[in-house]
Short mmCIF file of C-alpha atoms in Angstrom, two decimals:
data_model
loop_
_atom_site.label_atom_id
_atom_site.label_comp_id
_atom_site.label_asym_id
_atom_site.label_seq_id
_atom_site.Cartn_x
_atom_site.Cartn_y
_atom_site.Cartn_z
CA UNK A 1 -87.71 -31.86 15.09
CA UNK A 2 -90.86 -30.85 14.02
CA UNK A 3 -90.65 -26.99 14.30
CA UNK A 4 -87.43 -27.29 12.40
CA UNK A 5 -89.76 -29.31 9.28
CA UNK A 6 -92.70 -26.68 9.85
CA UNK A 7 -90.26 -23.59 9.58
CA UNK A 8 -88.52 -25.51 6.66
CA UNK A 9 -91.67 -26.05 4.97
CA UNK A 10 -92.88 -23.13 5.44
CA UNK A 11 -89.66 -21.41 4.48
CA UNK A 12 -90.17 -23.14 1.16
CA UNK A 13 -93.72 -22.25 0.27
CA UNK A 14 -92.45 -18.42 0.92
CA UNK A 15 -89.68 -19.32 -1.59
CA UNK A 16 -91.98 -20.70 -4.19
CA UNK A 17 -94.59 -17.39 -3.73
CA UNK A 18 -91.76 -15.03 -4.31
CA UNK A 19 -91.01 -16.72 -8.02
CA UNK A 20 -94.54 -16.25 -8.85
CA UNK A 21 -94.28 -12.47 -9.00
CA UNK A 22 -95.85 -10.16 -11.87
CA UNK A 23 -92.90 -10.06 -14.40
CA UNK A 24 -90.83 -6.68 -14.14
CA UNK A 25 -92.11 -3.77 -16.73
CA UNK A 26 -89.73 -3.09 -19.62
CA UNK A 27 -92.04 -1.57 -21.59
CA UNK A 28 -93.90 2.45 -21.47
CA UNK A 29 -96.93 3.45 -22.99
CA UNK A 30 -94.89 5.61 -25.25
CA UNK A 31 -92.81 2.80 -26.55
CA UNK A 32 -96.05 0.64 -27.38
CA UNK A 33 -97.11 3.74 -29.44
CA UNK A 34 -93.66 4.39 -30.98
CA UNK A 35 -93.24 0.55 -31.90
CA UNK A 36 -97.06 0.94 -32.94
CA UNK A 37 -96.08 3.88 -35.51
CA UNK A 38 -93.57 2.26 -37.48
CA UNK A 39 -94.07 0.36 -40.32
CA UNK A 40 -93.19 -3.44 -40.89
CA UNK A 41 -91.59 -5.71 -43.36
CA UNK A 42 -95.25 -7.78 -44.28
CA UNK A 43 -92.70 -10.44 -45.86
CA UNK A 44 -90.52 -10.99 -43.04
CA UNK A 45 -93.10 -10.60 -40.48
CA UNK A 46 -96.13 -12.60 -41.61
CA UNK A 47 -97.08 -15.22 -39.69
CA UNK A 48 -94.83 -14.52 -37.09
CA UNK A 49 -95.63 -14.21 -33.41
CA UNK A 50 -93.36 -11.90 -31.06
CA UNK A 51 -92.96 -11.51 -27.49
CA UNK A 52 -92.70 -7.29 -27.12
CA UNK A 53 -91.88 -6.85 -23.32
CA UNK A 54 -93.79 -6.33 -20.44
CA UNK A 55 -96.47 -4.17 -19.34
CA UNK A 56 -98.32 -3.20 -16.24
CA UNK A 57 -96.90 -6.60 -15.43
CA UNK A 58 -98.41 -8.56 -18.20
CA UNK A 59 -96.76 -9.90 -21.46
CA UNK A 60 -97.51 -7.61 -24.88
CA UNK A 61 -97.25 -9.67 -27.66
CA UNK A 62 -97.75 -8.91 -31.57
CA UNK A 63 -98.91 -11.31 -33.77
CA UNK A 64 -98.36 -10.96 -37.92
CA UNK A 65 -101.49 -12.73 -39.09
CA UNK A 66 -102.04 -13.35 -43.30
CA UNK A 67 -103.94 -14.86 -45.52
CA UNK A 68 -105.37 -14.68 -49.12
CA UNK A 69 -102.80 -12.89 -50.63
CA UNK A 70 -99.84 -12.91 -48.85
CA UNK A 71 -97.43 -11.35 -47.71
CA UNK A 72 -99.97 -7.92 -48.91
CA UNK A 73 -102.37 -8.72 -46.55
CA UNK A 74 -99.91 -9.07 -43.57
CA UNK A 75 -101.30 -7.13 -40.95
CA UNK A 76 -100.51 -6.33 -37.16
CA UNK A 77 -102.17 -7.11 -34.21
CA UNK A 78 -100.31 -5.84 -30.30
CA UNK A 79 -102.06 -7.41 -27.63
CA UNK A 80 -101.93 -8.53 -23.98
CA UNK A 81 -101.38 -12.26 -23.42
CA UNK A 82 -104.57 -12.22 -21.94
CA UNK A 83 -108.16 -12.96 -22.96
CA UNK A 84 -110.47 -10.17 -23.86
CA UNK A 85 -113.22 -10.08 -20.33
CA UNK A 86 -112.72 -10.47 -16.82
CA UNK A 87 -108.85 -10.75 -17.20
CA UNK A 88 -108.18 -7.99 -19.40
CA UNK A 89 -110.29 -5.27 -16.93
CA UNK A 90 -108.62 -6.30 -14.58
CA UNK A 91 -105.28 -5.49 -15.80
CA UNK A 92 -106.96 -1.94 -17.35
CA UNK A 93 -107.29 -3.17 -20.99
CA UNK A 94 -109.35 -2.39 -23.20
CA UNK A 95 -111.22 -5.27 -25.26
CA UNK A 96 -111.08 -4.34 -29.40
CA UNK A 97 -113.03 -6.28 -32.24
CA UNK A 98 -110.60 -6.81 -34.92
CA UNK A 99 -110.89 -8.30 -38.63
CA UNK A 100 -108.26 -10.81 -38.79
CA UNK A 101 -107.15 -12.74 -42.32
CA UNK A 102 -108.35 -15.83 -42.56
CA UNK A 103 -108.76 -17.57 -45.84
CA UNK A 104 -110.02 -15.71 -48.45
CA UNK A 105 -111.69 -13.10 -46.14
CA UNK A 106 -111.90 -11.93 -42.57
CA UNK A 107 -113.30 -12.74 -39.35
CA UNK A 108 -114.14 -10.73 -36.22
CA UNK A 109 -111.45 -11.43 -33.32
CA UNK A 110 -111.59 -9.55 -30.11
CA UNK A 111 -108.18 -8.94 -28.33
CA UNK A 112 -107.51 -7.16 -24.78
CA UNK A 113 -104.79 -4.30 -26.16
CA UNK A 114 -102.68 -1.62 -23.90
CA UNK A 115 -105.15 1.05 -23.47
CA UNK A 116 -103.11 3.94 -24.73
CA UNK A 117 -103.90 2.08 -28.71
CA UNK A 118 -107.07 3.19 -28.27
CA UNK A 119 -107.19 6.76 -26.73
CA UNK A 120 -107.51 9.92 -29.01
CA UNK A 121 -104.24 11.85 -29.38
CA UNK A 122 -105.19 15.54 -29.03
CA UNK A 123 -106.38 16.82 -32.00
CA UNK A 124 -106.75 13.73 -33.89
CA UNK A 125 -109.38 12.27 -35.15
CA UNK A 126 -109.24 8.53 -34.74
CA UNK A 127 -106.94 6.17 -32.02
CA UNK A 128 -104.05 5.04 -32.80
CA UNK A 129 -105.12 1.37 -33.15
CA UNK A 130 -102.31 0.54 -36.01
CA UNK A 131 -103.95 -2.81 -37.06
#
């Protein structure tokens, strides 16, 4: 009787690890710069805050931060669900100061963001960092 509650139990904590997985990838590094490229609608997005997919197994989300004069000042931030440090290297981020609305001015706000927002297309002169 008590093998069959060990191998149940143990059957169960197996179970349990399994759902705790990395979340499947739905997203490429070209889509994050194609969805990065396009413009936005500052009046339907601002304030908003969007799931974009997954990837490397980690949630991308976009936030639509304003303030001031809204909806002009709308802007657009793409980001890990992560914190900028320990967590973001070790998913291969790469940790960017922003200036993020707030008020009647800015303020400094570092984010861990997909890596290929900040590399140097051939020939170009700045990243592609669209915020």
């Amino acid at each position: 009787m008590r093998a069959a509650a060990l191998v149940l139990a143990l059957a169960a904590t197996l179970a349990a690890g399994a759902g705790s997985a990395a979340p499947r990838d739905t997203l490429t590094d070209a889509q994050i710069k194609a969805f990065a490229a396009k413009p936005f609608d500052r009046r339907t997005k601002m304030f908003k805050h969007d799931d974009l997919g997954v990837h490397h197994g980690v949630h991308v989300v976009v936030d639509y931060p304003c303030s001031d004069v809204c909806p002009n000042y709308t802007t657009r931030i793409i980001h890990y669900a992560v914190d900028a440090g320990p967590a973001c290297d070790r998913i291969h981020g790469a940790a960017v100061s922003l200036q993020v609305p707030m008020s009647i001015a800015t303020v400094p706000r570092t984010y861990c963001v997909p890596k290929v927002l900040t590399e140097q297309p051939a020939g170009v002169g700045k990243p592609i960092i669209p915020f």
